[in-house]
XYZ file of C-alpha atoms in Angstrom:
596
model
C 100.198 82.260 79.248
C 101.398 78.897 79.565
C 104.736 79.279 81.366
C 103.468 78.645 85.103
C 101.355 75.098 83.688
C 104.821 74.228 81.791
C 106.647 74.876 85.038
C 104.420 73.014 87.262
C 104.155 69.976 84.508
C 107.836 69.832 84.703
C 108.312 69.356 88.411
C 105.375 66.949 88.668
C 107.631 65.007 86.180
C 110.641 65.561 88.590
C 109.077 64.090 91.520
C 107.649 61.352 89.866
C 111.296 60.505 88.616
C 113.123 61.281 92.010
C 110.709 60.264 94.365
C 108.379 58.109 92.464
C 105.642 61.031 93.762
C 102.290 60.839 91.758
C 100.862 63.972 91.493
C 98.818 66.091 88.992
C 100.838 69.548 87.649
C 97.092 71.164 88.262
C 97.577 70.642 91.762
C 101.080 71.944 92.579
C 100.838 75.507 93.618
C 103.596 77.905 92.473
C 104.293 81.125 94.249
C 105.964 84.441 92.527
C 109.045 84.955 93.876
C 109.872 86.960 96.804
C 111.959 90.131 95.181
C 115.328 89.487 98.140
C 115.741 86.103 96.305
C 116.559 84.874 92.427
C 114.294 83.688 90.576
C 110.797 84.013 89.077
C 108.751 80.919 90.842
C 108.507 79.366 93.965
C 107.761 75.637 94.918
C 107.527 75.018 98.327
C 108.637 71.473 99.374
C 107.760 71.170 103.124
C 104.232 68.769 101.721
C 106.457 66.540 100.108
C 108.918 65.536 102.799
C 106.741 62.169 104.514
C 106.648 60.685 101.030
C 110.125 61.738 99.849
C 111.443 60.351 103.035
C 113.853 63.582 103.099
C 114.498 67.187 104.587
C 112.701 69.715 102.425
C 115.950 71.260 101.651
C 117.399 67.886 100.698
C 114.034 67.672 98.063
C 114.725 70.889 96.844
C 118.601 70.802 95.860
C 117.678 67.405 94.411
C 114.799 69.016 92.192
C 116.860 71.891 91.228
C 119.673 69.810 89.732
C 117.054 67.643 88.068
C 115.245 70.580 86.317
C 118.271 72.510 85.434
C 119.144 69.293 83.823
C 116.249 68.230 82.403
C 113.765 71.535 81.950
C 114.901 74.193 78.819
C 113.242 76.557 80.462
C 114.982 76.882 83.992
C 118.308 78.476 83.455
C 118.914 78.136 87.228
C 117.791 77.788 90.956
C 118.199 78.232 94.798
C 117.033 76.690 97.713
C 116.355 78.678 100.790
C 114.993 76.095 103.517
C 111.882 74.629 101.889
C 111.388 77.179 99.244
C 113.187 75.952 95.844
C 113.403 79.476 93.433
C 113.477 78.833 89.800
C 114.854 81.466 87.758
C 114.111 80.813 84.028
C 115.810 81.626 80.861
C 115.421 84.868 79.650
C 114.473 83.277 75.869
C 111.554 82.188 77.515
C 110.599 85.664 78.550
C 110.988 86.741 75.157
C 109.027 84.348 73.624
C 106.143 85.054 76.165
C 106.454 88.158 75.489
C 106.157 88.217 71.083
C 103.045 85.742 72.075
C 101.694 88.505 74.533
C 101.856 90.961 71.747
C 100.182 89.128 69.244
C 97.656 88.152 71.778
C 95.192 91.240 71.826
C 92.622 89.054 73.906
C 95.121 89.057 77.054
C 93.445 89.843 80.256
C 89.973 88.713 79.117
C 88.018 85.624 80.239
C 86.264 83.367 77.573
C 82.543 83.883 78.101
C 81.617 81.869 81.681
C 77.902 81.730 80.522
C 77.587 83.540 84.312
C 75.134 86.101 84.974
C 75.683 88.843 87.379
C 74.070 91.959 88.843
C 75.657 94.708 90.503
C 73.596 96.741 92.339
C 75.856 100.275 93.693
C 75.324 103.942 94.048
C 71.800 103.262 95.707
C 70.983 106.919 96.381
C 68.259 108.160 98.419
C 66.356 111.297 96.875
C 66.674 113.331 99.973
C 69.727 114.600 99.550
C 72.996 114.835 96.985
C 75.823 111.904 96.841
C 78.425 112.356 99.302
C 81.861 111.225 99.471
C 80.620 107.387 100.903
C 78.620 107.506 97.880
C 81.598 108.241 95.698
C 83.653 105.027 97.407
C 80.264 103.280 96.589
C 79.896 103.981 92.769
C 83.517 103.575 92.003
C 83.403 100.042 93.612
C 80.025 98.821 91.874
C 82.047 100.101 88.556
C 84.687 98.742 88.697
C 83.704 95.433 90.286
C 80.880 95.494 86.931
C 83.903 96.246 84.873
C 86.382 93.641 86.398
C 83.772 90.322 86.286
C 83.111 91.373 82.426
C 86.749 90.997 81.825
C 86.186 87.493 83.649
C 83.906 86.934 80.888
C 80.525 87.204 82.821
C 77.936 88.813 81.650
C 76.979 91.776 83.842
C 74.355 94.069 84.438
C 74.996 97.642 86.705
C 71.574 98.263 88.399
C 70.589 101.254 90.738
C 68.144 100.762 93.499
C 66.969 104.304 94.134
C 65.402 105.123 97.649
C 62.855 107.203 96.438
C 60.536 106.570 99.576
C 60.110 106.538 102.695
C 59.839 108.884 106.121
C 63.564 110.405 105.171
C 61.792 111.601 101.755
C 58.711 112.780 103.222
C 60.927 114.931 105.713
C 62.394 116.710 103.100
C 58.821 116.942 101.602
C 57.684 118.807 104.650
C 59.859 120.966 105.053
C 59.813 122.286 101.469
C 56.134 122.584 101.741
C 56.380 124.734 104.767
C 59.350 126.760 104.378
C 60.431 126.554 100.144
C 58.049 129.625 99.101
C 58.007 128.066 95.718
C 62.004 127.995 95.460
C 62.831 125.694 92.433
C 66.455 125.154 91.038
C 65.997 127.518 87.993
C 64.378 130.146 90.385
C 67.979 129.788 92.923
C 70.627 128.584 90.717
C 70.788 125.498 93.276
C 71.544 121.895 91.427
C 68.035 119.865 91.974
C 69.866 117.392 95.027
C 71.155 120.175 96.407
C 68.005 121.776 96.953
C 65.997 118.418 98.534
C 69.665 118.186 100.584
C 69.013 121.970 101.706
C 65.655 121.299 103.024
C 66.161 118.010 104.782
C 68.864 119.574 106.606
C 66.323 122.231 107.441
C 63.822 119.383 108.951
C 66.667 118.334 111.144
C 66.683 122.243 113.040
C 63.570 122.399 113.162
C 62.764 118.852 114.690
C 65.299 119.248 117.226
C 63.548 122.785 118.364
C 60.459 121.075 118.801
C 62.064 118.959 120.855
C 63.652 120.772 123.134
C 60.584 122.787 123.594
C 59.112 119.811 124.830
C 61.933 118.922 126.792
C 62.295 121.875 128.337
C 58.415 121.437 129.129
C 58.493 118.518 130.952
C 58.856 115.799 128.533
C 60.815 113.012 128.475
C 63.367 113.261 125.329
C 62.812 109.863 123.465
C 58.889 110.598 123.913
C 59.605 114.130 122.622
C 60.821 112.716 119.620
C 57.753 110.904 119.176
C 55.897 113.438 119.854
C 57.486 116.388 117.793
C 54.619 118.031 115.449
C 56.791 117.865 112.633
C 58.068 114.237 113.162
C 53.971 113.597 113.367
C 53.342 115.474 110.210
C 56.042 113.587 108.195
C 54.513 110.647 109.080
C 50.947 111.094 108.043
C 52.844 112.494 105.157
C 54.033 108.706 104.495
C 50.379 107.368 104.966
C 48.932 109.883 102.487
C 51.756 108.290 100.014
C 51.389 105.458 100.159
C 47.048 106.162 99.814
C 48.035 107.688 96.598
C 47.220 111.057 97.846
C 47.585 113.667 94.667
C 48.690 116.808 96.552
C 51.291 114.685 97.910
C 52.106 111.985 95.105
C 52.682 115.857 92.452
C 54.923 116.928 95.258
C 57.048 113.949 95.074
C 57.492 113.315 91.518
C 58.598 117.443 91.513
C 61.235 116.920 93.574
C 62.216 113.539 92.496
C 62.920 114.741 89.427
C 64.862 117.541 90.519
C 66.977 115.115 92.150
C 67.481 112.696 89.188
C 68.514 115.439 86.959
C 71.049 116.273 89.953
C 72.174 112.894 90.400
C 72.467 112.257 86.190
C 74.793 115.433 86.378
C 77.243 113.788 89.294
C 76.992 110.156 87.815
C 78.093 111.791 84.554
C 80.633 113.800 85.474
C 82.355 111.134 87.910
C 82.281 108.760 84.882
C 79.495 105.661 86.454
C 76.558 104.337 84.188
C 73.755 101.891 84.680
C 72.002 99.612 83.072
C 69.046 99.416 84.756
C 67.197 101.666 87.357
C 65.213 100.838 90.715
C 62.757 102.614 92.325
C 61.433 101.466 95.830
C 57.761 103.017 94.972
C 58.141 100.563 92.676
C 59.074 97.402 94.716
C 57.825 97.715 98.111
C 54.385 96.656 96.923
C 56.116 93.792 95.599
C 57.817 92.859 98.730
C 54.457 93.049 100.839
C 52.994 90.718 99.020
C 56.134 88.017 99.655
C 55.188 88.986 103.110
C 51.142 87.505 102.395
C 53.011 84.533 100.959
C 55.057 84.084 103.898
C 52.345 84.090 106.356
C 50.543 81.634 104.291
C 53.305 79.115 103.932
C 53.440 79.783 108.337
C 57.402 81.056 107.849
C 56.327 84.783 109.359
C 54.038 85.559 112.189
C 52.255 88.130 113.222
C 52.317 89.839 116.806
C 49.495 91.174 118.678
C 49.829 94.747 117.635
C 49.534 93.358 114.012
C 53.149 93.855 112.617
C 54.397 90.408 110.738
C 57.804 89.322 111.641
C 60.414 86.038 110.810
C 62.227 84.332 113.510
C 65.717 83.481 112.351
C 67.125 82.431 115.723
C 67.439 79.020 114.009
C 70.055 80.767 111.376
C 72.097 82.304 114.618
C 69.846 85.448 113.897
C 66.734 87.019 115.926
C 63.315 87.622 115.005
C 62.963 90.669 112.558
C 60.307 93.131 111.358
C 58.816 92.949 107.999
C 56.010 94.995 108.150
C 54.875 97.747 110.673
C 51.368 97.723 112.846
C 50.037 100.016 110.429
C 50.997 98.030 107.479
C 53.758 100.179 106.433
C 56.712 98.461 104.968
C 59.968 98.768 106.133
C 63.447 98.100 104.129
C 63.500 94.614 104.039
C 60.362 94.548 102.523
C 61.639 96.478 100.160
C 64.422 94.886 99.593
C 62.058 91.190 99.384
C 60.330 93.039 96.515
C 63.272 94.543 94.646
C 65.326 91.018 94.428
C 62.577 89.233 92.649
C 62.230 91.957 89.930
C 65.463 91.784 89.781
C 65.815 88.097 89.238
C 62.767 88.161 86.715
C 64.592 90.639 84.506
C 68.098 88.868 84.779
C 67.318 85.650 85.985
C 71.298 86.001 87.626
C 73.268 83.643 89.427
C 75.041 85.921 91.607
C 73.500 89.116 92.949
C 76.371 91.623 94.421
C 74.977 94.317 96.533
C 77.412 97.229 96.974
C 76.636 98.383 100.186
C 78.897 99.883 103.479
C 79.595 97.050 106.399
C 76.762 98.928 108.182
C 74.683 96.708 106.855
C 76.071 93.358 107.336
C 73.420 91.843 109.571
C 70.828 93.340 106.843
C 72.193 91.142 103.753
C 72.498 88.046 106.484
C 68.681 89.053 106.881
C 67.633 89.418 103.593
C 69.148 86.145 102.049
C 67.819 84.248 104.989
C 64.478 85.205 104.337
C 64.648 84.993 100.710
C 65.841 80.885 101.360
C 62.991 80.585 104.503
C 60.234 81.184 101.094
C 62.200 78.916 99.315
C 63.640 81.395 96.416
C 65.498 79.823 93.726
C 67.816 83.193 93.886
C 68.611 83.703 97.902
C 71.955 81.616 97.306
C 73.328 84.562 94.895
C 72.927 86.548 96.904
C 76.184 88.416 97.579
C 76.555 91.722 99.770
C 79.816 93.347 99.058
C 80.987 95.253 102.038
C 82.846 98.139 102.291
C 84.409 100.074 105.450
C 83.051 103.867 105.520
C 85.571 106.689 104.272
C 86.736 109.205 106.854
C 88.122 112.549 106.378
C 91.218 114.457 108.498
C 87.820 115.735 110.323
C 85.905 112.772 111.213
C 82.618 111.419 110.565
C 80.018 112.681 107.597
C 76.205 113.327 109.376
C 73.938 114.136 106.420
C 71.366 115.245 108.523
C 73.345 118.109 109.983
C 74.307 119.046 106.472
C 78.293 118.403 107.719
C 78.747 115.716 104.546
C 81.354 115.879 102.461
C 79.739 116.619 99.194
C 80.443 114.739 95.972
C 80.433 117.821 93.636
C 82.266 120.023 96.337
C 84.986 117.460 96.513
C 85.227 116.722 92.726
C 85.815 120.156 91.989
C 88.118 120.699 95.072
C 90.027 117.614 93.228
C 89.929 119.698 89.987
C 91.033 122.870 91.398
C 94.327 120.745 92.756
C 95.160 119.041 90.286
C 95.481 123.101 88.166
C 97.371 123.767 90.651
C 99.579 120.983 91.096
C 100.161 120.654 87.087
C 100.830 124.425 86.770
C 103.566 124.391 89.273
C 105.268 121.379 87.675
C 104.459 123.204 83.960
C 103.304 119.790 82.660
C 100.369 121.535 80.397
C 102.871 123.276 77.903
C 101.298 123.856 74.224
C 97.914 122.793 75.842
C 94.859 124.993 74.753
C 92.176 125.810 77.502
C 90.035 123.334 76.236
C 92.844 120.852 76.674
C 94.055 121.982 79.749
C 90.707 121.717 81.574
C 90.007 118.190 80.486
C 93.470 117.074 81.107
C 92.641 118.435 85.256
C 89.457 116.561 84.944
C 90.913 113.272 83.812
C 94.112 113.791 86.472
C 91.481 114.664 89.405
C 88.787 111.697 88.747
C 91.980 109.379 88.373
C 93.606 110.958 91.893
C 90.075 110.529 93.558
C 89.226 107.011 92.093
C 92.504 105.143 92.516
C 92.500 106.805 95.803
C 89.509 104.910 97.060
C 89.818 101.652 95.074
C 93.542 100.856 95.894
C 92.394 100.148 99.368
C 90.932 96.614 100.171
C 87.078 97.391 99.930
C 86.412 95.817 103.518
C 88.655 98.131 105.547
C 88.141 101.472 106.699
C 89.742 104.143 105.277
C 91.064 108.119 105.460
C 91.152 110.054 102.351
C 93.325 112.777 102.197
C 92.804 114.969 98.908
C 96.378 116.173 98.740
C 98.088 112.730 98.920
C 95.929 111.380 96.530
C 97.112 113.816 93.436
C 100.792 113.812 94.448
C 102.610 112.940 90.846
C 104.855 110.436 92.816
C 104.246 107.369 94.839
C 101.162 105.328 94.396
C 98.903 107.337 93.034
C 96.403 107.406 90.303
C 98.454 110.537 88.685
C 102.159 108.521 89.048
C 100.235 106.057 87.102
C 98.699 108.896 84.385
C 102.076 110.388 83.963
C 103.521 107.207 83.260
C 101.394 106.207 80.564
C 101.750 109.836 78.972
C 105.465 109.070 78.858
C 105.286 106.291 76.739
C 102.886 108.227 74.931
C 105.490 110.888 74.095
C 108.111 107.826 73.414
C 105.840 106.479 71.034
C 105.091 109.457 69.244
C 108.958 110.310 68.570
C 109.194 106.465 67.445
C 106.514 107.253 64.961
C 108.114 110.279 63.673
C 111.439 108.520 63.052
C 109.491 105.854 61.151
C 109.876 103.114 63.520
C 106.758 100.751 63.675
C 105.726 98.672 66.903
C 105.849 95.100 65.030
C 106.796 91.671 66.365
C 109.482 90.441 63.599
C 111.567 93.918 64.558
C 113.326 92.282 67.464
C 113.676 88.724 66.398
C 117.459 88.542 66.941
C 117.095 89.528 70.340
C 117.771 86.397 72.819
C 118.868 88.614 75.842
C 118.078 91.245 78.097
C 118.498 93.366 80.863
C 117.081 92.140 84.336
C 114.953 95.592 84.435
C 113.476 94.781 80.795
C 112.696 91.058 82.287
C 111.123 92.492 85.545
C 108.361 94.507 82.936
C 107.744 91.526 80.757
C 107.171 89.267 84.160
C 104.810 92.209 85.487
C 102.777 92.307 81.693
C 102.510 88.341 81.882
C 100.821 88.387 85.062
C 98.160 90.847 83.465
C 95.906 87.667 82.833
C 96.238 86.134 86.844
C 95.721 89.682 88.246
C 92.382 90.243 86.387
C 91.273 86.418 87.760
C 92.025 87.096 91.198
C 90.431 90.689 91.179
C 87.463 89.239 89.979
C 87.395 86.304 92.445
C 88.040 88.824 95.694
C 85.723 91.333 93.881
C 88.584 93.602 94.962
C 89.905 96.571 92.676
C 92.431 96.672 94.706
C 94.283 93.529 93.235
C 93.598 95.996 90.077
C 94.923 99.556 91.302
C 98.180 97.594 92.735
C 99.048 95.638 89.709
C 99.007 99.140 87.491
C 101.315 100.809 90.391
C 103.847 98.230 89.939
C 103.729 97.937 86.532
C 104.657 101.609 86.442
C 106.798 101.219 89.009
C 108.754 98.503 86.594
C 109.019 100.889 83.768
C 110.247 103.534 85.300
C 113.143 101.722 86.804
C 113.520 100.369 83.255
C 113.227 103.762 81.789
C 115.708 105.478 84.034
C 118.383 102.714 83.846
C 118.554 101.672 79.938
C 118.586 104.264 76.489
C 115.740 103.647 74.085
C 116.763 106.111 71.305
C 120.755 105.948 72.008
C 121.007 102.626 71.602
C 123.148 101.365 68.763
C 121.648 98.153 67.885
C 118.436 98.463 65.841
C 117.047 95.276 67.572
C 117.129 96.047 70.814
C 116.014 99.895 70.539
C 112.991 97.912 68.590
C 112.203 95.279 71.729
C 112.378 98.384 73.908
C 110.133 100.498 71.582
C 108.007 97.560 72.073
C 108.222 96.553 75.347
C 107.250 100.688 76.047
C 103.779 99.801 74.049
C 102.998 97.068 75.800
C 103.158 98.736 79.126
C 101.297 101.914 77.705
C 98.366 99.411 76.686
C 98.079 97.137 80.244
C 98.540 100.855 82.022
C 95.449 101.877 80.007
C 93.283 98.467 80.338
C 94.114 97.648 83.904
C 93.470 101.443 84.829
C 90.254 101.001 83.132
C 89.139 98.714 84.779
C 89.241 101.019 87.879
C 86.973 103.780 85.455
C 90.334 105.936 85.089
C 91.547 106.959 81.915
C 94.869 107.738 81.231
C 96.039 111.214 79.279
C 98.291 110.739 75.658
C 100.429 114.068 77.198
C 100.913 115.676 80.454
């Protein structure tokens, strides 16, 4: 839309012709208005006042007059100190918005030619995804979804941690204690088995230990010591030897997990395009360690382990590979960003992963630039604060995580509950009925966890997410399955959604004019979302889009009115915010019911 450009083009001209100020309409900034004054945009004149030679109030009476005189499109103004407010004629509005309508590109970038990969979810197959895990997935979506409407061209990846001592734990203790148990044979989903038995690890470890304690040990060197611990990781060794009994073990449970995890991905609505494995990589990554020894940017240490000294980068030295040649996750991780790069040679690399691992990401791209890799600069690590519950912290190893399927259904169940007592599922068959608690659960649970700013920390509360009122992912729904019902009654009285069925109409109401101003920022919404790689410039745009069309809605008639034109332009104006409800909302990976 080319209203803010106009804008700025005309009070470049005013300066130029009050104050003989050269300057470029590109580079005067314009600010939305704040909602306790008139107007639509804000130019702030404090910059100007040196080469004006006057008070910024003084500049901004004098280019108020000047634009009201001059400028079609600004039907008036105020000043408040430096702030000039330019409230623009509502024909303008109107003729944004018939452009808007025949515009069904709006929102969507031209292709950038940019590539980008978006690593999330980034399981490990000891255990099933939690509720972190749920913040995670939504975010790599949605980010994935956000930079394709930027016009990049994207690619979701999955880095599965299928490796390592925390697998071989769970490994162990299935061998000794499982008795054969498979999923079929217990009725147990595959991740929530390997979950079951990694937990058990954990008891049994910490027995060991005490027993040892309680012997005479010291506790850190019991933890060393503990048989089991010991076991696990010869367990490792034998891996990564390629020992059978041990490699038929893994892929068993693997798989078990994958058809687990393919289950929750589907159900919570996530895809990929690609898949990871670290058995895959870490190979990979050992051998950018060789290359780094050779090229004298790692070290090695008496004991044999090879490390990089980054105390140059405001870092310290770091491990790359153990004393018995084991890798460790930034190997990995060395390994896993080349393949990577060779597949989609990107130039951006977003890994969704919690703050936890800041320093790791500061790690891995400074390593990545120390062998001189074309692709460390893309490197991007989108961090996110960890989700807390009423109770407190998650601890997978004591089996006290919030589970992902748990909490889904837990979502599910409330949102029956919460639709039955407001009797919003009349004339819905079962069939119906259960999808429609589906769609308003995932939309409770995802706009729950997106509408907060990805870096902060956050507390979800189940019950406040699927209130119908506030800002909420089912205030949204039920919106959009308003207009649904609008435009369904419009259809059945023959009235058609067209352009040239409200072209008499030159005025409006200020709460029809607050809705177009919300759909025309559709386009600078998406932008800025995908800049910030923030859903949450995404998740509050649709809440206040709704928010303008139910103040609309409860203040002006669509089917009373009298005058064809304007029951048209509302008719209209009703589609319009039905379709940005359901593309901005998809963005976020929520979909939006026709009824409620």
């Amino acid at each position: 839309m080319q209203l803010q450009a106009t804008i700025s083009k005309r009070i470049s001209e005013a300066l130029q012709a009050l104050f003989n100020i050269t300057i470029d309409a590109d580079q005067l900034a314009l600010q939305p208005t704040r909602k306790e004054f008139a107007g639509s945009f804000t130019f702030v004149t404090f910059p100007y006042t040196k080469q004006a030679g006057k008070g910024p109030e003084q500049i901004g009476q004098a280019l108020g007059e000047y634009l009201k005189e001059n400028a079609k499109e600004i039907k008036d103004f105020n000043v408040v100190k430096g702030f000039l407010n330019l409230e623009i004629e509502q024909t303008e509005w109107l003729s944004l918005f018939r452009e808007l309508m025949r515009n069904e590109k709006y929102g969507y970038g031209e292709n950038s030619g940019k590539k980008v990969m978006v690593e999330y979810s980034s399981p490990n197959t000891n255990k099933p995804l939690h509720l972190g895990h749920l913040r995670n997935n939504f975010l790599g979506y949605s980010v994935s979804e956000i930079l394709k409407a930027n016009g990049h061209d994207v690619m979701k990846a999955n880095l599965v941690n299928d490796r390592g001592i925390h697998i071989c734990k769970s490994m162990l203790a299935y061998q000794k204690f499982g008795n054969g148990e498979t999923p079929a044979s217990s009725n147990i989903k595959g991740d929530h088995l390997a979950g079951k038995y990694y937990v058990q690890f954990d008891k049994a470890y910490k027995e060991q230990i005490d027993e040892l304690v309680t012997g005479g040990m010291d506790k850190e060197e019991a933890k060393k010591k503990a048989p089991l611990i010991l076991e696990a990781q010869e367990m490792l060794q034998k891996w990564e030897q390629n020992d059978k009994e041990v490699v038929d073990l893994w892929k068993q449970m693997n798989g078990w997990v994958y058809e687990g995890f393919d289950a929750t991905y589907k159900n919570i609505g996530v895809d990929f395009d690609k898949f990871y494995y670290e058995s895959e990589t870490y190979m990979l990554g050992k051998e950018r360690v060789e290359e780094g020894l050779a090229k004298g940017v790692f070290f090695k240490k008496e004991d044999g382990s090879v490390w990089v000294d980054l105390t140059d980068e405001g870092l310290d030295e770091k491990l790359l590979l153990r004393a018995d040649g084991t890798s460790v996750y930034i190997t990995q991780d060395m390994g896993t960003a080349e393949l990577k790069y060779n597949d989609f040679p990107y130039d951006q690399s977003i890994y969704v992963v919690a703050d936890e691992q800041n320093y790791h990401f500061q790690v891995l791209k400074a390593v990545l630039k120390k062998l001189g890799k074309p692709y460390a600069e893309g490197i991007y690590h989108l961090s996110y604060g960890m989700v807390d519950l009423p109770s407190g912290k998650m601890k997978s190893r004591e089996g006290t995580v919030v589970d992902a399927d748990e909490l889904v259904q837990e979502m599910i169940d409330t949102a029956r509950q919460q639709t039955e007592e407001l009797g919003k599922i009349e004339g819905f068959t079962p069939e119906q009925a259960k999808e429609l608690y589906h769609t308003l659960a995932m939309g409770a649970l995802k706009y729950f966890l997106l509408k907060v700013d990805p870096k902060k920390r956050m507390l979800f509360n189940p019950q406040e997410s699927i209130d119908f009122r506030g800002n909420t992912g089912p205030f949204i729904q039920y919106t959009h399955a308003r207009i649904a019902a609008i435009l369904r009654k419009a259809g059945e009285m023959g009235l058609k959604v067209d352009v040239t069925a409200f072209g008499n109409v030159t005025t409006m109401h200020e709460a029809e004019q607050e809705v177009i101003t919300q759909l025309v920022n559709y386009s600078a919404v998406v932008e800025e979302a995908g800049k910030l790689h923030a859903p949450s410039v995404i998740a509050n745009y649709a809440y206040e889009l709704a928010k303008a069309y139910n103040r609309f809605y409860q203040e002006i008639s669509i089917f009373n009115e009298t005058d064809e034109q304007a029951r048209n332009f509302r008719i209209a104006l009703s589609a319009m915010v039905a379709r940005f409800v359901r593309e901005s909302m998809g963005l976020l990976g929520i979909a939006v019911p026709e009824r409620m």
